[in-house]
């Protein structure tokens, strides 16, 4: 009988072949006990039967097809196959070849009973694979909850182990957050980083898209994340505070920003206008060309055009109202950002407490001290409150764009020299919403237009008290 040995170990680290050698020794002993002739040894090291490519296994199947092997010896059946689909291939190729395993006994794939046994063994092996997958996922989640780095490519701003900052990169990230909050663009950040001679961990220039990914990393603010969910505090050094991170994230993930990345296509007031008839958002639109050849641009109710306005006229009128407001309330508004940041700080602390509560609940459920349905109910309530607190943090964000504007000696002049992006940032910091009533056909009037300012005298007085 021509016998062949197949060995495989999936978790060998640092080329530790001890495991494979042990398997081979056992197989050799079995072959000599049976008095067979050993033809060849096929050995795949560190290759998973579920995912990895196994070159020696392919070679074995070729030799079996060529009729050079009568009996195949393996240490256990799960060395040969783990998924039942692998088994089907084995059955087809092996045909009359006998399979003997040291641990699981003989499997004769030429008989129906043998195939059944093989399938059962395969099913057990598959169960082990799934259990192992769960173990790995659990370990990854635990690492994230403890704030430890899960491995992978080096993150921009940090050393490979995430234990220390790379100062020039961290400084560039901090600068970028400030730019985003002041209405800056990702393209501007990409250009500046390139000018500073910075490249990504793979040695290539950081594109605006990659810069966005870098800025959206919660680790920058000391937050640890597992599958997109913040699960705790990270042990890595912090580049920006959580508040700055959340504000920047809110801006970067704003769907309006993604829809129109091009400054030229963006409009001053989209995003703050509401229809006074049906309550739907009022958006910018480009109407068909007019007789003079110019495209007539306007704002219109996104639902049913119950309300429309000339874009230029409305932009101009609202700008005037905002500038008047800022000039009049210059002092009040200087205090306002502080009011907001105090409230935001409270919301941030609350969010942190809720996240910890979620982790505690999960730990209790994991220890079996909380029934699954009780955990689900408690976790749902906590998650809802957490989402509310997090959105409050974002809403109460400071007002960096406006702060810069009101610091200048001439507010009107500063506005004129600001980019559209900065102006948009200012509008959103100053105004909560603008409601437009039905207009008069062919005539532009502001009558009935209401502006909901973001800060009122009352807010500031309450803070001072
Ligand atoms: Zn409407």
Tab-separated table of C-alpha atoms and ligand atoms in Angstrom:
chain	number	residue	atom	x	y	z
A	1	UNK	CA	0.000	0.000	0.000
A	2	UNK	CA	1.358	3.378	-1.052
A	3	UNK	CA	0.732	5.767	1.822
A	4	UNK	CA	0.984	9.552	1.981
A	5	UNK	CA	0.944	11.860	4.975
A	6	UNK	CA	-0.809	15.192	5.027
A	7	UNK	CA	-0.151	17.567	7.913
A	8	UNK	CA	-1.373	21.058	8.578
A	9	UNK	CA	-1.289	23.456	11.476
A	10	UNK	CA	-3.248	26.649	11.322
A	11	UNK	CA	-1.954	28.718	14.223
A	12	UNK	CA	1.774	28.165	14.020
A	13	UNK	CA	3.470	31.410	15.042
A	14	UNK	CA	7.015	32.435	14.180
A	15	UNK	CA	7.451	29.406	11.945
A	16	UNK	CA	7.070	27.146	14.917
A	17	UNK	CA	6.781	23.815	13.150
A	18	UNK	CA	6.752	21.760	16.320
A	19	UNK	CA	3.024	21.133	15.993
A	20	UNK	CA	3.368	19.898	12.446
A	21	UNK	CA	6.304	17.671	13.365
A	22	UNK	CA	4.302	16.057	16.149
A	23	UNK	CA	1.478	15.328	13.712
A	24	UNK	CA	3.947	13.823	11.249
A	25	UNK	CA	5.570	11.590	13.903
A	26	UNK	CA	2.192	10.147	14.888
A	27	UNK	CA	1.317	9.505	11.239
A	28	UNK	CA	4.672	7.857	10.517
A	29	UNK	CA	4.196	5.534	13.480
A	30	UNK	CA	0.753	4.534	12.219
A	31	UNK	CA	2.151	3.789	8.741
A	32	UNK	CA	4.956	1.624	10.113
A	33	UNK	CA	2.484	-0.196	12.417
A	34	UNK	CA	0.345	-1.031	9.373
A	35	UNK	CA	3.446	-1.927	7.354
A	36	UNK	CA	2.632	0.480	4.509
A	37	UNK	CA	5.129	2.259	2.236
A	38	UNK	CA	5.470	5.983	2.802
A	39	UNK	CA	5.445	7.752	-0.574
A	40	UNK	CA	5.516	11.412	0.360
A	41	UNK	CA	4.757	13.907	3.129
A	42	UNK	CA	2.636	16.926	2.283
A	43	UNK	CA	2.831	19.749	4.780
A	44	UNK	CA	0.953	23.054	4.947
A	45	UNK	CA	2.093	25.239	7.795
A	46	UNK	CA	0.132	28.180	9.162
A	47	UNK	CA	-2.662	27.883	6.600
A	48	UNK	CA	-6.225	27.864	7.730
A	49	UNK	CA	-8.426	25.200	6.218
A	50	UNK	CA	-11.270	27.681	6.101
A	51	UNK	CA	-9.639	30.657	4.458
A	52	UNK	CA	-6.020	30.007	3.585
A	53	UNK	CA	-4.578	28.768	0.352
A	54	UNK	CA	-2.989	25.357	0.846
A	55	UNK	CA	-0.388	24.650	-1.884
A	56	UNK	CA	0.660	21.243	-0.513
A	57	UNK	CA	-2.953	20.149	-0.289
A	58	UNK	CA	-3.415	20.967	-3.984
A	59	UNK	CA	-0.277	18.966	-4.803
A	60	UNK	CA	-1.625	16.027	-2.767
A	61	UNK	CA	-4.906	16.028	-4.698
A	62	UNK	CA	-2.954	16.051	-7.998
A	63	UNK	CA	-0.920	13.024	-6.917
A	64	UNK	CA	-4.076	11.217	-5.807
A	65	UNK	CA	-5.617	11.889	-9.230
A	66	UNK	CA	-2.462	10.473	-10.838
A	67	UNK	CA	-3.001	7.210	-8.922
A	68	UNK	CA	0.186	7.423	-6.892
A	69	UNK	CA	-1.478	7.069	-3.509
A	70	UNK	CA	-3.589	4.237	-2.038
A	71	UNK	CA	-4.020	5.458	1.480
A	72	UNK	CA	-3.917	8.928	2.942
A	73	UNK	CA	-2.866	9.395	6.539
A	74	UNK	CA	-3.685	12.507	8.518
A	75	UNK	CA	-3.565	13.310	12.192
A	76	UNK	CA	-7.263	14.272	12.414
A	77	UNK	CA	-9.962	14.721	9.803
A	78	UNK	CA	-10.122	18.460	10.432
A	79	UNK	CA	-6.543	18.689	9.107
A	80	UNK	CA	-7.941	17.636	5.730
A	81	UNK	CA	-11.231	19.459	5.585
A	82	UNK	CA	-13.253	21.768	7.723
A	83	UNK	CA	-16.067	22.868	5.514
A	84	UNK	CA	-18.429	20.289	4.117
A	85	UNK	CA	-17.829	21.698	0.619
A	86	UNK	CA	-14.137	20.759	1.001
A	87	UNK	CA	-15.289	17.258	1.833
A	88	UNK	CA	-17.308	16.947	-1.377
A	89	UNK	CA	-14.144	17.697	-3.360
A	90	UNK	CA	-12.200	15.144	-1.358
A	91	UNK	CA	-14.844	12.486	-1.992
A	92	UNK	CA	-14.758	13.174	-5.736
A	93	UNK	CA	-10.983	13.206	-6.029
A	94	UNK	CA	-10.127	10.487	-3.561
A	95	UNK	CA	-12.687	7.981	-4.811
A	96	UNK	CA	-11.353	4.639	-3.697
A	97	UNK	CA	-8.448	6.062	-1.717
A	98	UNK	CA	-8.663	5.148	1.924
A	99	UNK	CA	-8.338	7.887	4.517
A	100	UNK	CA	-6.899	7.004	7.909
A	101	UNK	CA	-6.563	9.453	10.734
A	102	UNK	CA	-4.560	9.006	13.906
A	103	UNK	CA	-7.113	10.639	16.147
A	104	UNK	CA	-10.511	10.271	14.504
A	105	UNK	CA	-10.095	6.717	13.190
A	106	UNK	CA	-10.584	5.383	9.688
A	107	UNK	CA	-12.727	7.150	7.157
A	108	UNK	CA	-13.506	5.127	4.074
A	109	UNK	CA	-14.777	7.583	1.498
A	110	UNK	CA	-15.611	4.815	-0.962
A	111	UNK	CA	-18.607	3.663	1.078
A	112	UNK	CA	-21.796	5.487	1.989
A	113	UNK	CA	-21.228	4.873	5.712
A	114	UNK	CA	-17.701	6.218	5.474
A	115	UNK	CA	-18.953	9.364	3.772
A	116	UNK	CA	-21.550	9.856	6.496
A	117	UNK	CA	-18.899	9.543	9.195
A	118	UNK	CA	-16.696	11.982	7.279
A	119	UNK	CA	-19.575	14.474	6.996
A	120	UNK	CA	-20.271	14.232	10.705
A	121	UNK	CA	-16.624	14.804	11.490
A	122	UNK	CA	-16.675	17.690	9.067
A	123	UNK	CA	-19.714	19.200	10.760
A	124	UNK	CA	-17.983	18.977	14.131
A	125	UNK	CA	-14.881	20.618	12.681
A	126	UNK	CA	-17.020	23.379	11.177
A	127	UNK	CA	-18.556	23.990	14.596
A	128	UNK	CA	-15.056	24.387	15.980
A	129	UNK	CA	-14.211	26.922	13.299
A	130	UNK	CA	-17.286	28.948	14.195
A	131	UNK	CA	-16.505	28.783	17.902
A	132	UNK	CA	-12.982	29.942	17.157
A	133	UNK	CA	-14.368	32.846	15.115
A	134	UNK	CA	-16.513	33.850	18.094
A	135	UNK	CA	-13.505	33.662	20.403
A	136	UNK	CA	-11.482	35.901	18.093
A	137	UNK	CA	-14.335	38.439	17.803
A	138	UNK	CA	-14.820	38.437	21.568
A	139	UNK	CA	-11.116	39.036	22.123
A	140	UNK	CA	-11.170	41.927	19.619
A	141	UNK	CA	-14.147	43.492	21.342
A	142	UNK	CA	-12.550	43.083	24.737
A	143	UNK	CA	-9.362	44.730	23.462
A	144	UNK	CA	-11.435	47.633	22.158
A	145	UNK	CA	-13.326	47.970	25.449
A	146	UNK	CA	-10.081	48.032	27.374
A	147	UNK	CA	-8.880	50.705	24.993
A	148	UNK	CA	-6.115	48.611	23.552
A	149	UNK	CA	-5.126	48.873	19.919
A	150	UNK	CA	-6.382	46.013	17.763
A	151	UNK	CA	-3.398	45.967	15.410
A	152	UNK	CA	-3.170	46.717	11.706
A	153	UNK	CA	-1.504	49.428	9.645
A	154	UNK	CA	0.056	52.329	11.515
A	155	UNK	CA	-2.430	55.171	12.059
A	156	UNK	CA	-1.399	58.611	10.838
A	157	UNK	CA	-0.388	60.632	13.898
A	158	UNK	CA	0.628	57.624	15.960
A	159	UNK	CA	3.467	55.151	16.218
A	160	UNK	CA	2.684	51.610	15.065
A	161	UNK	CA	1.840	50.456	18.596
A	162	UNK	CA	-0.443	53.482	19.171
A	163	UNK	CA	1.509	54.123	22.361
A	164	UNK	CA	3.034	57.431	21.322
A	165	UNK	CA	2.318	60.361	19.024
A	166	UNK	CA	4.346	61.296	16.003
A	167	UNK	CA	4.505	64.976	16.868
A	168	UNK	CA	4.536	66.573	13.398
A	169	UNK	CA	1.597	64.430	12.291
A	170	UNK	CA	-0.355	64.959	15.498
A	171	UNK	CA	0.160	68.722	15.170
A	172	UNK	CA	-1.080	68.553	11.564
A	173	UNK	CA	-4.195	66.662	12.679
A	174	UNK	CA	-4.902	69.172	15.432
A	175	UNK	CA	-4.537	72.020	12.929
A	176	UNK	CA	-6.884	70.238	10.513
A	177	UNK	CA	-9.649	69.932	13.133
A	178	UNK	CA	-9.399	73.658	13.787
A	179	UNK	CA	-9.630	74.343	10.039
A	180	UNK	CA	-12.719	72.139	9.649
A	181	UNK	CA	-14.458	73.890	12.542
A	182	UNK	CA	-13.634	77.268	11.025
A	183	UNK	CA	-15.203	76.259	7.721
A	184	UNK	CA	-12.059	74.970	5.989
A	185	UNK	CA	-12.156	72.253	3.354
A	186	UNK	CA	-10.600	68.814	3.154
A	187	UNK	CA	-8.880	69.842	-0.062
A	188	UNK	CA	-7.197	72.715	1.754
A	189	UNK	CA	-6.071	70.309	4.499
A	190	UNK	CA	-4.717	67.825	1.964
A	191	UNK	CA	-2.757	70.602	0.253
A	192	UNK	CA	-1.363	71.952	3.531
A	193	UNK	CA	-0.272	68.496	4.707
A	194	UNK	CA	1.444	67.929	1.407
A	195	UNK	CA	3.182	71.313	1.712
A	196	UNK	CA	4.391	70.261	5.154
A	197	UNK	CA	5.935	67.198	3.528
A	198	UNK	CA	3.608	64.762	5.263
A	199	UNK	CA	2.665	61.452	3.677
A	200	UNK	CA	0.375	58.642	4.771
A	201	UNK	CA	1.699	55.490	6.456
A	202	UNK	CA	2.018	53.910	3.024
A	203	UNK	CA	4.242	56.729	1.784
A	204	UNK	CA	1.766	58.409	-0.532
A	205	UNK	CA	0.264	61.896	-0.536
A	206	UNK	CA	-2.840	62.155	1.626
A	207	UNK	CA	-5.874	62.854	-0.545
A	208	UNK	CA	-8.874	64.840	0.784
A	209	UNK	CA	-10.759	61.538	1.118
A	210	UNK	CA	-8.010	59.953	3.192
A	211	UNK	CA	-7.736	63.122	5.285
A	212	UNK	CA	-11.448	62.778	6.005
A	213	UNK	CA	-10.934	59.163	7.128
A	214	UNK	CA	-8.079	60.248	9.397
A	215	UNK	CA	-10.144	63.033	10.984
A	216	UNK	CA	-13.097	60.711	11.563
A	217	UNK	CA	-10.980	58.351	13.697
A	218	UNK	CA	-12.352	58.400	17.264
A	219	UNK	CA	-8.922	57.317	18.553
A	220	UNK	CA	-7.754	60.892	17.864
A	221	UNK	CA	-10.018	61.975	20.733
A	222	UNK	CA	-9.109	59.037	22.955
A	223	UNK	CA	-12.221	57.038	22.115
A	224	UNK	CA	-12.038	53.312	21.556
A	225	UNK	CA	-14.272	51.825	18.888
A	226	UNK	CA	-15.452	48.354	17.998
A	227	UNK	CA	-17.422	47.831	14.772
A	228	UNK	CA	-18.233	51.525	14.503
A	229	UNK	CA	-19.516	51.838	18.056
A	230	UNK	CA	-17.679	53.768	20.747
A	231	UNK	CA	-17.129	51.254	23.542
A	232	UNK	CA	-14.756	53.041	25.859
A	233	UNK	CA	-11.714	55.184	26.386
A	234	UNK	CA	-8.576	54.415	24.442
A	235	UNK	CA	-5.178	54.142	26.076
A	236	UNK	CA	-3.557	55.907	23.108
A	237	UNK	CA	-2.449	59.535	23.610
A	238	UNK	CA	-5.121	62.082	22.734
A	239	UNK	CA	-4.706	64.571	19.863
A	240	UNK	CA	-7.917	66.583	20.290
A	241	UNK	CA	-10.622	66.751	22.947
A	242	UNK	CA	-13.841	64.810	22.452
A	243	UNK	CA	-15.894	67.945	21.878
A	244	UNK	CA	-13.721	69.145	19.001
A	245	UNK	CA	-13.795	65.672	17.510
A	246	UNK	CA	-17.600	65.446	17.669
A	247	UNK	CA	-18.074	68.903	16.178
A	248	UNK	CA	-15.724	68.113	13.328
A	249	UNK	CA	-17.360	64.741	12.785
A	250	UNK	CA	-20.782	66.361	12.638
A	251	UNK	CA	-19.530	68.705	9.930
A	252	UNK	CA	-17.668	66.017	7.992
A	253	UNK	CA	-20.558	63.559	8.008
A	254	UNK	CA	-23.193	66.157	7.202
A	255	UNK	CA	-25.003	64.709	4.169
A	256	UNK	CA	-25.285	68.203	2.653
A	257	UNK	CA	-21.496	68.451	2.626
A	258	UNK	CA	-21.205	65.152	0.776
A	259	UNK	CA	-23.823	66.023	-1.796
A	260	UNK	CA	-22.008	69.107	-2.959
A	261	UNK	CA	-18.290	68.947	-2.312
A	262	UNK	CA	-17.681	71.724	-4.797
A	263	UNK	CA	-17.738	75.220	-3.342
A	264	UNK	CA	-19.125	76.690	-6.548
A	265	UNK	CA	-22.247	74.568	-6.371
A	266	UNK	CA	-23.005	75.260	-2.743
A	267	UNK	CA	-25.347	77.918	-1.600
A	268	UNK	CA	-25.298	80.205	1.390
A	269	UNK	CA	-28.602	79.235	2.941
A	270	UNK	CA	-29.343	75.623	2.010
A	271	UNK	CA	-29.748	73.662	5.176
A	272	UNK	CA	-31.288	76.382	7.336
A	273	UNK	CA	-34.390	77.270	5.290
A	274	UNK	CA	-37.797	75.836	6.102
A	275	UNK	CA	-41.057	76.069	4.183
A	276	UNK	CA	-43.616	78.172	6.092
A	277	UNK	CA	-46.487	76.290	4.457
A	278	UNK	CA	-45.650	72.610	4.837
A	279	UNK	CA	-42.551	72.667	7.041
A	280	UNK	CA	-40.340	70.817	4.533
A	281	UNK	CA	-36.758	71.978	3.980
A	282	UNK	CA	-36.313	74.670	1.342
A	283	UNK	CA	-33.448	73.845	-1.013
A	284	UNK	CA	-31.507	75.536	-3.753
A	285	UNK	CA	-32.430	74.743	-7.348
A	286	UNK	CA	-31.435	75.861	-10.806
A	287	UNK	CA	-34.373	76.860	-12.909
A	288	UNK	CA	-34.418	76.736	-16.676
A	289	UNK	CA	-32.661	79.496	-18.640
A	290	UNK	CA	-34.448	82.722	-19.120
A	291	UNK	CA	-34.752	84.954	-22.169
A	292	UNK	CA	-31.564	86.822	-21.302
A	293	UNK	CA	-29.641	83.501	-21.343
A	294	UNK	CA	-28.870	83.508	-17.624
A	295	UNK	CA	-29.887	80.510	-15.513
A	296	UNK	CA	-32.334	81.696	-12.895
A	297	UNK	CA	-31.319	80.274	-9.559
A	298	UNK	CA	-33.577	80.085	-6.584
A	299	UNK	CA	-34.592	78.424	-3.359
A	300	UNK	CA	-37.751	76.357	-3.330
A	301	UNK	CA	-39.713	74.073	-0.998
A	302	UNK	CA	-38.359	70.598	-1.541
A	303	UNK	CA	-41.771	68.999	-1.201
A	304	UNK	CA	-44.151	70.789	-3.464
A	305	UNK	CA	-42.757	74.211	-4.337
A	306	UNK	CA	-45.243	75.905	-2.041
A	307	UNK	CA	-42.578	78.540	-1.465
A	308	UNK	CA	-39.919	79.932	-3.793
A	309	UNK	CA	-37.430	82.807	-3.609
A	310	UNK	CA	-34.796	84.332	-5.830
A	311	UNK	CA	-31.501	83.016	-4.504
A	312	UNK	CA	-29.481	86.205	-4.933
A	313	UNK	CA	-32.140	88.399	-3.361
A	314	UNK	CA	-32.667	86.118	-0.373
A	315	UNK	CA	-28.934	85.600	0.197
A	316	UNK	CA	-28.448	89.363	0.165
A	317	UNK	CA	-31.355	90.110	2.503
A	318	UNK	CA	-30.471	87.407	5.031
A	319	UNK	CA	-26.787	88.364	4.977
A	320	UNK	CA	-27.781	91.923	5.851
A	321	UNK	CA	-29.934	90.718	8.770
A	322	UNK	CA	-27.179	88.455	10.085
A	323	UNK	CA	-24.533	91.178	9.901
A	324	UNK	CA	-26.838	93.665	11.653
A	325	UNK	CA	-27.515	91.081	14.340
A	326	UNK	CA	-23.832	90.334	14.859
A	327	UNK	CA	-22.902	94.017	15.007
A	328	UNK	CA	-25.696	94.732	17.456
A	329	UNK	CA	-25.035	91.682	19.640
A	330	UNK	CA	-21.283	91.644	19.314
A	331	UNK	CA	-20.788	91.547	23.088
A	332	UNK	CA	-23.585	89.080	23.703
A	333	UNK	CA	-22.308	86.836	20.995
A	334	UNK	CA	-18.806	86.854	22.366
A	335	UNK	CA	-20.220	85.264	25.487
A	336	UNK	CA	-22.438	82.879	23.594
A	337	UNK	CA	-19.781	80.379	22.546
A	338	UNK	CA	-18.849	79.948	26.196
A	339	UNK	CA	-22.476	79.323	27.119
A	340	UNK	CA	-22.656	76.684	24.459
A	341	UNK	CA	-19.422	75.035	25.385
A	342	UNK	CA	-20.418	74.724	29.065
A	343	UNK	CA	-23.660	73.004	28.127
A	344	UNK	CA	-21.803	70.877	25.592
A	345	UNK	CA	-19.340	69.856	28.256
A	346	UNK	CA	-22.209	68.694	30.457
A	347	UNK	CA	-23.689	66.719	27.563
A	348	UNK	CA	-20.292	65.210	26.859
A	349	UNK	CA	-19.916	64.043	30.465
A	350	UNK	CA	-23.408	62.565	30.368
A	351	UNK	CA	-22.591	60.700	27.161
A	352	UNK	CA	-19.521	59.259	28.792
A	353	UNK	CA	-21.502	58.047	31.811
A	354	UNK	CA	-24.062	56.406	29.530
A	355	UNK	CA	-21.375	54.650	27.520
A	356	UNK	CA	-19.943	53.261	30.741
A	357	UNK	CA	-23.403	52.103	31.793
A	358	UNK	CA	-23.787	50.261	28.479
A	359	UNK	CA	-20.465	48.512	29.054
A	360	UNK	CA	-21.517	47.570	32.612
A	361	UNK	CA	-24.809	46.170	31.340
A	362	UNK	CA	-22.977	44.106	28.728
A	363	UNK	CA	-20.612	42.785	31.397
A	364	UNK	CA	-23.542	41.791	33.630
A	365	UNK	CA	-25.294	40.054	30.733
A	366	UNK	CA	-22.048	38.334	29.787
A	367	UNK	CA	-21.639	37.050	33.353
A	368	UNK	CA	-25.185	35.689	33.246
A	369	UNK	CA	-26.373	38.055	35.962
A	370	UNK	CA	-28.805	39.803	33.646
A	371	UNK	CA	-31.374	37.993	31.523
A	372	UNK	CA	-30.960	38.627	27.761
A	373	UNK	CA	-34.381	40.297	27.447
A	374	UNK	CA	-33.678	42.563	30.438
A	375	UNK	CA	-30.325	43.469	28.942
A	376	UNK	CA	-31.935	44.245	25.575
A	377	UNK	CA	-34.522	46.522	27.205
A	378	UNK	CA	-32.020	48.348	29.420
A	379	UNK	CA	-29.505	48.674	26.598
A	380	UNK	CA	-32.125	50.125	24.241
A	381	UNK	CA	-33.116	52.845	26.704
A	382	UNK	CA	-29.473	53.645	27.437
A	383	UNK	CA	-28.570	53.759	23.741
A	384	UNK	CA	-31.455	56.150	23.045
A	385	UNK	CA	-30.327	58.479	25.818
A	386	UNK	CA	-26.764	58.211	24.594
A	387	UNK	CA	-27.750	59.149	21.043
A	388	UNK	CA	-29.666	62.129	22.429
A	389	UNK	CA	-26.712	63.263	24.556
A	390	UNK	CA	-24.302	62.863	21.653
A	391	UNK	CA	-26.491	64.912	19.348
A	392	UNK	CA	-26.713	67.581	22.067
A	393	UNK	CA	-22.912	67.698	22.198
A	394	UNK	CA	-22.868	68.336	18.482
A	395	UNK	CA	-25.701	70.857	18.521
A	396	UNK	CA	-24.128	72.851	21.321
A	397	UNK	CA	-20.833	73.002	19.528
A	398	UNK	CA	-18.900	76.227	19.803
A	399	UNK	CA	-18.861	78.937	17.166
A	400	UNK	CA	-15.321	79.135	15.796
A	401	UNK	CA	-16.193	80.694	12.439
A	402	UNK	CA	-18.279	83.451	14.002
A	403	UNK	CA	-15.714	84.057	16.739
A	404	UNK	CA	-13.134	84.879	14.123
A	405	UNK	CA	-15.517	87.200	12.340
A	406	UNK	CA	-16.552	89.244	15.390
A	407	UNK	CA	-12.944	89.643	16.490
A	408	UNK	CA	-12.192	91.711	13.402
A	409	UNK	CA	-12.575	95.487	13.670
A	410	UNK	CA	-14.872	95.650	10.651
A	411	UNK	CA	-17.375	92.819	10.577
A	412	UNK	CA	-18.766	93.758	7.161
A	413	UNK	CA	-15.322	93.893	5.657
A	414	UNK	CA	-14.398	90.526	7.203
A	415	UNK	CA	-17.582	88.999	5.764
A	416	UNK	CA	-16.838	90.313	2.273
A	417	UNK	CA	-13.389	88.732	2.285
A	418	UNK	CA	-14.616	85.368	3.651
A	419	UNK	CA	-15.060	82.349	1.368
A	420	UNK	CA	-18.521	80.903	0.792
A	421	UNK	CA	-17.569	77.931	2.940
A	422	UNK	CA	-16.740	80.178	5.895
A	423	UNK	CA	-19.899	82.233	5.352
A	424	UNK	CA	-21.961	79.070	5.388
A	425	UNK	CA	-20.306	78.039	8.645
A	426	UNK	CA	-21.157	81.417	10.150
A	427	UNK	CA	-24.793	81.250	9.020
A	428	UNK	CA	-25.185	77.861	10.645
A	429	UNK	CA	-23.541	79.007	13.863
A	430	UNK	CA	-25.740	82.070	14.166
A	431	UNK	CA	-29.056	80.858	12.815
A	432	UNK	CA	-31.058	77.872	13.957
A	433	UNK	CA	-33.583	78.112	11.121
A	434	UNK	CA	-35.266	80.560	8.747
A	435	UNK	CA	-38.912	80.098	7.854
A	436	UNK	CA	-40.239	81.488	4.568
A	437	UNK	CA	-43.945	82.312	4.107
A	438	UNK	CA	-45.737	82.165	0.756
A	439	UNK	CA	-44.290	84.878	-1.470
A	440	UNK	CA	-45.889	87.482	-3.658
A	441	UNK	CA	-45.569	86.517	-7.350
A	442	UNK	CA	-43.051	88.668	-9.200
A	443	UNK	CA	-42.091	90.592	-6.107
A	444	UNK	CA	-39.442	89.980	-3.479
A	445	UNK	CA	-40.541	90.729	0.056
A	446	UNK	CA	-39.139	89.730	3.419
A	447	UNK	CA	-42.438	90.272	5.262
A	448	UNK	CA	-43.308	87.248	7.391
A	449	UNK	CA	-39.858	85.736	7.162
A	450	UNK	CA	-38.820	84.589	10.630
A	451	UNK	CA	-35.305	83.928	11.775
A	452	UNK	CA	-34.749	81.647	14.740
A	453	UNK	CA	-31.431	82.799	16.225
A	454	UNK	CA	-29.331	80.191	17.877
A	455	UNK	CA	-28.525	82.224	20.956
A	456	UNK	CA	-30.955	84.423	22.779
A	457	UNK	CA	-30.310	86.973	25.536
A	458	UNK	CA	-31.981	84.557	27.937
A	459	UNK	CA	-29.333	81.840	27.281
A	460	UNK	CA	-26.542	84.175	28.166
A	461	UNK	CA	-28.310	85.566	31.242
A	462	UNK	CA	-28.945	82.048	32.529
A	463	UNK	CA	-25.310	81.217	32.156
A	464	UNK	CA	-24.200	84.361	34.003
A	465	UNK	CA	-26.596	83.626	36.886
B	1	LIG	ZN1	-43.621	73.428	1.353
